[in-house]
CSV table of C-alpha atoms and ligand atoms in Angstrom, one decimal:
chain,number,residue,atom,x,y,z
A,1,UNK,CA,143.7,84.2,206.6
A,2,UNK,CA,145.2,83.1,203.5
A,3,UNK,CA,142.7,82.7,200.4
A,4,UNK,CA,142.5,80.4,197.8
A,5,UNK,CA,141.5,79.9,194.2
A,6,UNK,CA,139.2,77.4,193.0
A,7,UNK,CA,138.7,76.0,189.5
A,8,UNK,CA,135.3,75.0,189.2
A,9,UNK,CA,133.5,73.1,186.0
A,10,UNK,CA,130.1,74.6,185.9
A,11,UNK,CA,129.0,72.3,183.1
A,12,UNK,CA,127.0,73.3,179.8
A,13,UNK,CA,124.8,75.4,181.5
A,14,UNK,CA,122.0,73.4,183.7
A,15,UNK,CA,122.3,73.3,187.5
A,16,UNK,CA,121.5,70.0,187.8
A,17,UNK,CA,125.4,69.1,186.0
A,18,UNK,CA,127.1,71.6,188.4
A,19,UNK,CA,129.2,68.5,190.5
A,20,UNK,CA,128.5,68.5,194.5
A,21,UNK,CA,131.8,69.1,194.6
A,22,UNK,CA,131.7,72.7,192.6
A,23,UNK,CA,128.0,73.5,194.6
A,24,UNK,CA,130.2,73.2,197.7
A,25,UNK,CA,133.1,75.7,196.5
A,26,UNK,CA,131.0,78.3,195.4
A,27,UNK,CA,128.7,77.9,198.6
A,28,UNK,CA,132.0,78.9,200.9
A,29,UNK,CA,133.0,81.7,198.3
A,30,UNK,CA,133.9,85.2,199.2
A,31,UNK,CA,134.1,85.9,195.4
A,32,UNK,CA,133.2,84.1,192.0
A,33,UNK,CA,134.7,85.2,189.1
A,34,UNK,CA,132.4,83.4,186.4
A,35,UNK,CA,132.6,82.7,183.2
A,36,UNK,CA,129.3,83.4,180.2
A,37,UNK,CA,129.0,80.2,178.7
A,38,UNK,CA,127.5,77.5,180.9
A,39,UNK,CA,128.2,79.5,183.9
A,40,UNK,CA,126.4,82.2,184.4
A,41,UNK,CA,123.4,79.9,183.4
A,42,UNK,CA,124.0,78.3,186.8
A,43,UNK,CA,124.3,80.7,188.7
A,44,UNK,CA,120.7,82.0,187.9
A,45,UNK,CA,119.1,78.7,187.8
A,46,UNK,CA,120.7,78.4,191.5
A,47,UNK,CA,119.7,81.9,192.6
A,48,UNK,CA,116.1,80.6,191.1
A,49,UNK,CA,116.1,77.5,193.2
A,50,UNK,CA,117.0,79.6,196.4
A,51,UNK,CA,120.1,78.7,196.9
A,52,UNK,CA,122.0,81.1,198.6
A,53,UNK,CA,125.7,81.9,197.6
A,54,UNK,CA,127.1,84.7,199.4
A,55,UNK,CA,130.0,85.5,197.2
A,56,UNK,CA,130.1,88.8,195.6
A,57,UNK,CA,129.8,87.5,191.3
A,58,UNK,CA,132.1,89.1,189.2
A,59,UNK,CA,131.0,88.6,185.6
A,60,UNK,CA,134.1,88.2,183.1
A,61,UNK,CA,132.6,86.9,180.1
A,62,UNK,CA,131.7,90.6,178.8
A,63,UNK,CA,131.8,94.2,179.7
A,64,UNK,CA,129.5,96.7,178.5
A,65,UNK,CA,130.8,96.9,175.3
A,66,UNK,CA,130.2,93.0,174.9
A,67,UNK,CA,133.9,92.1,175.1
A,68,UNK,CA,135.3,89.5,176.8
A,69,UNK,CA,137.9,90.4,179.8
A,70,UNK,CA,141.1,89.8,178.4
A,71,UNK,CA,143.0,86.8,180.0
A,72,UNK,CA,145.9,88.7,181.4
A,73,UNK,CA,143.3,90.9,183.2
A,74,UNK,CA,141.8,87.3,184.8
A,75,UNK,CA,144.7,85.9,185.8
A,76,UNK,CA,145.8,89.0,187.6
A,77,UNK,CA,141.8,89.5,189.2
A,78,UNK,CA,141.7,85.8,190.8
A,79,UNK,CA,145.7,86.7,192.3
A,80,UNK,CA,144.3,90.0,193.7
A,81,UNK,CA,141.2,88.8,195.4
A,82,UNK,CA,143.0,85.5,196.8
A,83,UNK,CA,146.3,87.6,197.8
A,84,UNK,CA,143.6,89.7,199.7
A,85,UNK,CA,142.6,86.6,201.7
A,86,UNK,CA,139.7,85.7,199.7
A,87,UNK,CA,138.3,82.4,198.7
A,88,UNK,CA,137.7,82.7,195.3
A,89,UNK,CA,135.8,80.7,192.9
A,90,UNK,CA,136.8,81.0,188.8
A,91,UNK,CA,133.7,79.4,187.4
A,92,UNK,CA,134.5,77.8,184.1
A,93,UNK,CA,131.7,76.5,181.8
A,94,UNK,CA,132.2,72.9,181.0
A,95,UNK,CA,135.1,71.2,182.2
A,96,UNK,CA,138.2,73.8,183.2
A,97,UNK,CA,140.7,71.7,181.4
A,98,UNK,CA,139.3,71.4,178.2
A,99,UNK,CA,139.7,74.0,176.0
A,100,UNK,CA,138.9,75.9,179.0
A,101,UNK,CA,142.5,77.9,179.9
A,102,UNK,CA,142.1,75.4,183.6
A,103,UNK,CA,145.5,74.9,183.3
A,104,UNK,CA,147.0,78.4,182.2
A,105,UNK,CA,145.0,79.8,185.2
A,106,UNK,CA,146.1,77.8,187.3
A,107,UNK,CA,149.7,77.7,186.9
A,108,UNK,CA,149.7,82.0,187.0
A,109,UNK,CA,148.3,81.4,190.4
A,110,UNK,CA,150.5,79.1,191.8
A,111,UNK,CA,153.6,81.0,190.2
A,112,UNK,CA,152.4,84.0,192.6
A,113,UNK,CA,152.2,81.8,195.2
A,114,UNK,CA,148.6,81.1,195.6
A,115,UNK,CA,146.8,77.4,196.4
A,116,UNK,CA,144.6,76.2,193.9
A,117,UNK,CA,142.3,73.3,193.8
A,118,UNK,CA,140.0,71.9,191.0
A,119,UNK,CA,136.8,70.7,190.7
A,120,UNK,CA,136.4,68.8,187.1
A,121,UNK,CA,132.8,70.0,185.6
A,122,UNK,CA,130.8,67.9,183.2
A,123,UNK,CA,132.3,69.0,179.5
A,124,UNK,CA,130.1,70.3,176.8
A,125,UNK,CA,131.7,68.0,174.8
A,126,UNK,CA,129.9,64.9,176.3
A,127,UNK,CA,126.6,66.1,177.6
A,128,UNK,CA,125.3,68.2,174.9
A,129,UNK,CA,125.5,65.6,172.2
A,130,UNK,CA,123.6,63.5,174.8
A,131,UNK,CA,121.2,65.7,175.5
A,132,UNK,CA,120.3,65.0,171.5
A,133,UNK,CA,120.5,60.9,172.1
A,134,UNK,CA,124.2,60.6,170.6
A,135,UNK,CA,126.1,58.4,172.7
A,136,UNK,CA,129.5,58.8,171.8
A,137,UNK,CA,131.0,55.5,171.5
A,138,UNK,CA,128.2,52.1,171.1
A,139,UNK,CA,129.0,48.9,170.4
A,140,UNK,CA,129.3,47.8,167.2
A,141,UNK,CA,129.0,51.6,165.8
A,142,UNK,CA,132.0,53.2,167.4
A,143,UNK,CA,134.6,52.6,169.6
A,144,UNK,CA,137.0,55.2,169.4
A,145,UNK,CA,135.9,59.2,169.8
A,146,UNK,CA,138.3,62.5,169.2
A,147,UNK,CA,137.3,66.6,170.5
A,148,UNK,CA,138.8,68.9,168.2
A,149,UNK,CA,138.6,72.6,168.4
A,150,UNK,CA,138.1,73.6,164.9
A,151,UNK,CA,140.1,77.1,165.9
A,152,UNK,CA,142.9,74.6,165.4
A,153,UNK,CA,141.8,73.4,161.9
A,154,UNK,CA,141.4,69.5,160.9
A,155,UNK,CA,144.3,69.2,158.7
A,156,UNK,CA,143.8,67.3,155.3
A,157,UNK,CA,145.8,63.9,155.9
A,158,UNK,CA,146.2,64.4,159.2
A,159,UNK,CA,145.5,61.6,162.3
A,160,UNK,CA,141.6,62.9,162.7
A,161,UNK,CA,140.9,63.4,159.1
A,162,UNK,CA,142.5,59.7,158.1
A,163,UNK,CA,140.1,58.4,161.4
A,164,UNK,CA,138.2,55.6,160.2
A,165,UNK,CA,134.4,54.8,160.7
A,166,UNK,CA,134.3,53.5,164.2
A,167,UNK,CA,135.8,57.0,165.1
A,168,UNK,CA,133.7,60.0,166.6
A,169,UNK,CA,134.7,63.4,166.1
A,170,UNK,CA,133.4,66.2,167.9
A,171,UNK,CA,134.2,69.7,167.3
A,172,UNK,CA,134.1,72.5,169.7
A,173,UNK,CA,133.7,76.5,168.7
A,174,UNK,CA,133.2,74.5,165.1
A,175,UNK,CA,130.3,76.4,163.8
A,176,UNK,CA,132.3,79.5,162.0
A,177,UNK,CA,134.6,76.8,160.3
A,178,UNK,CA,132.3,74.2,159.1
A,179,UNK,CA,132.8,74.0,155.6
A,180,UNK,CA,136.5,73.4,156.1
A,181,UNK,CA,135.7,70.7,158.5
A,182,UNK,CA,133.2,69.1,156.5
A,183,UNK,CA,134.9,69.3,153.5
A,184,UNK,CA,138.3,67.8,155.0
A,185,UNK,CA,136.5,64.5,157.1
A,186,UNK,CA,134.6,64.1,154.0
A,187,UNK,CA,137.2,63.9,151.8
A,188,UNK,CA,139.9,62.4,154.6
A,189,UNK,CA,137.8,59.2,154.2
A,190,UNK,CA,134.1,59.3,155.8
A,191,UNK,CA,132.6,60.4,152.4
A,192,UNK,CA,129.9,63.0,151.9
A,193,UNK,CA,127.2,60.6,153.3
A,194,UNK,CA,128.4,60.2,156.9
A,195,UNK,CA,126.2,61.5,159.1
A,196,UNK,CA,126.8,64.8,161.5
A,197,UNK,CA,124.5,66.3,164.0
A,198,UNK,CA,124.8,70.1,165.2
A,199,UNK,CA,123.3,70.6,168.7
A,200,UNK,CA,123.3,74.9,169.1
A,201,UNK,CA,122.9,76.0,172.9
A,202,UNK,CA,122.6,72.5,174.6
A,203,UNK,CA,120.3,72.8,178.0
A,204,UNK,CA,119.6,76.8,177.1
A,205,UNK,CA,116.8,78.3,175.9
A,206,UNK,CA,117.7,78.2,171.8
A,207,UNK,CA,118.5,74.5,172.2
A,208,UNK,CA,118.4,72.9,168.2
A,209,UNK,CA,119.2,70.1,166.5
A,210,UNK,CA,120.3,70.2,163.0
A,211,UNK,CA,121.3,66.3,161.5
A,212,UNK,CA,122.7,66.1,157.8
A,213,UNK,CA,125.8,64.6,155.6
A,214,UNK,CA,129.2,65.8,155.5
A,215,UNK,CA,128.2,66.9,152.1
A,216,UNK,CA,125.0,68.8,153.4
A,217,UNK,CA,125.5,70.2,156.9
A,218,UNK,CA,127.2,73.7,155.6
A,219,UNK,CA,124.8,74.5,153.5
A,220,UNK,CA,122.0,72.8,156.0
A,221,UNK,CA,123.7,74.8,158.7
A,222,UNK,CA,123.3,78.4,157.1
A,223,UNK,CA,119.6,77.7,155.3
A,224,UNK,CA,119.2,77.2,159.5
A,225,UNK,CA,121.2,80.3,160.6
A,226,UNK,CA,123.1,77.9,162.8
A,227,UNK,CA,125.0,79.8,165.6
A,228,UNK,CA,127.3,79.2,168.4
A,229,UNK,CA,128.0,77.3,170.7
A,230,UNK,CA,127.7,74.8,169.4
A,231,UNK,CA,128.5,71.0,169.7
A,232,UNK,CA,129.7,69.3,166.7
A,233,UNK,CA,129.3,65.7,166.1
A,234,UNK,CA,130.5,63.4,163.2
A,235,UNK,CA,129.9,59.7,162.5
A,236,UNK,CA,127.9,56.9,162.8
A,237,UNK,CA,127.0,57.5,166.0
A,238,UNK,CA,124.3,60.2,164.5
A,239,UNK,CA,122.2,58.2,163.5
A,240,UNK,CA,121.3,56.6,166.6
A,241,UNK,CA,119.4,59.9,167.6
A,242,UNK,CA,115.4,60.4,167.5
A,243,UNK,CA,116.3,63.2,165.8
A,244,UNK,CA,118.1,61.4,163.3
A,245,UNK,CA,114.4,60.2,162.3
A,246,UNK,CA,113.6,63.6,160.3
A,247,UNK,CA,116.4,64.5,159.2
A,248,UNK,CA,116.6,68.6,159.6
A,249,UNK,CA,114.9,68.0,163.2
A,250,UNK,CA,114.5,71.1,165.3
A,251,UNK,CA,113.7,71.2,169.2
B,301,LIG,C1,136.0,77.6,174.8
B,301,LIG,S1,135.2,76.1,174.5
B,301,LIG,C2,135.0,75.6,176.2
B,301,LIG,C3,134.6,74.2,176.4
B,301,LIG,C4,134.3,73.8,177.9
B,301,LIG,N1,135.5,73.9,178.7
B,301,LIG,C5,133.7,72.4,178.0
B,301,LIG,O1,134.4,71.5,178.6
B,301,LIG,O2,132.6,72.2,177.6
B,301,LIG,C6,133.6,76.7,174.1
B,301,LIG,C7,132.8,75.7,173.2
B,301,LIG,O3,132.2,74.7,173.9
B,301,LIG,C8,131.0,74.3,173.3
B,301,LIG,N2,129.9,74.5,174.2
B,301,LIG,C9,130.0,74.8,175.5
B,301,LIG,N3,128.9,74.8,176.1
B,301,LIG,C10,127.9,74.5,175.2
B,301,LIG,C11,126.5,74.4,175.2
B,301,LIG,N4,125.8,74.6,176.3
B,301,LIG,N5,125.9,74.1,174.0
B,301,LIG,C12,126.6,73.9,172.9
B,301,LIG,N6,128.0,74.0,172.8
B,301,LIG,C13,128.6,74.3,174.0
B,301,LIG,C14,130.9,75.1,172.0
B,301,LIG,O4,131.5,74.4,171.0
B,301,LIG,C15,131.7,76.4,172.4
B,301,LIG,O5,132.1,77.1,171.2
């Protein structure tokens, strides 16, 4: 029998966004290969809700020394199992193809030969600022929205600093570079008044809401010992949370 590889979205970390689709990949796995963030999460809320995946797990988002497997290692692991005939599962948190390394995985399988389907997952990008009430487009408030990954730096001047009102910025893996971020919408533009929202660990355990300014979050953000992940959110669109109501709101 020939095996397979899987890309599967697992979502930000609650069961219940795992697609039908995914929930029906990893049922018929022989092996998952699953990711920390967001995935892991579902498998135990699945193993919790007695459903039954007879896959053997293998856990690449640390080792016993905390570190995360290196990519080369992960590529090479889902070739070996599915070269071996096995139907395996790489269990991405979020959606694979965003910021997720979907598509480098992907291609290293086919290159050696191997079929690989995806499953899109529900990004973090989306559902975690919902989970805090922040749509991210409304009428009449904004109509355009923009993920960034602040690993690659807002540049002063550039298309998303220069991004007028009715434009939504969200940043992903943000929280270690927020000053710069801040700092560059605010002046690209916004001003230090517009309104950003930080939602830390959306459906987990430590989930928190921190609203402020451009020209208050950073300092908001480390009176709060913010921490990742997090979901970054800039712009109007804030303010239509609850927790936009009192203003350094916590849940
Ligand atoms: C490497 S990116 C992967 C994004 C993922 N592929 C997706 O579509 O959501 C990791 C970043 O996603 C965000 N993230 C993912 N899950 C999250 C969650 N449950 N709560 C808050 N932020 C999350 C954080 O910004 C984190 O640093």
């Amino acid at each position: 029998m020939s095996g397979s590889v899987t890309l599967v979205g697992a979502g930000p970390g609650d069961a219940g966004l795992l697609t039908l689709g995914g929930l029906r990949a990893l049922q018929a796995a022989d092996v998952i290969v699953a990711d920390r963030l967001g995935a892991r999460a579902v498998l135990e809320q699945l193993a919790a809700d007695g459903v039954e995946l007879g896959g053997e797990v293998i856990d690449v988002g640390k080792l016993p020394g905390h570190h995360q497997v290196p990519q080369d290692e992960i590529n090479d692991l889902l070739v070996r199992h599915a070269s071996a005939g096995r139907r395996v599962v790489r269990l991405k948190g979020g959606d694979p193809f965003v910021f997720g390394r979907g598509r480098e995985e992907q291609i290293h399988c086919e290159t050696a030969g191997i079929v690989v389907d995806v499953v899109p997952g529900v990004t973090s990008a989306v559902s975690v600022p919902a989970i805090a009430g922040i749509p991210l487009t409304h009428r009449g408030v904004a109509t355009t929205f923009t993920v960034t990954s602040a690993h690659d730096q807002l540049e002063p001047g550039g298309a998303v600093a220069r991004a007028g009102g009715e434009h939504t910025v969200v940043l992903l893996m943000g929280v270690n570079t927020l000053g710069h971020s801040a700092h560059v919408l605010a002046s690209g533009g916004r001003g230090a008044d517009c309104p950003v929202a930080i939602v830390e660990d959306g459906y987990g355990e430590n989930q928190r809401v921190t609203i402020g300014t451009l020209g208050t979050i950073t300092q908001l953000a480390a009176a709060r010992r913010v921490r990742s992940p997090a979901v970054i959110v800039v712009g109007d669109v804030v303010r239509l949370s609850p927790h936009a109501a009192s203003p350094t709101a916590s849940d």
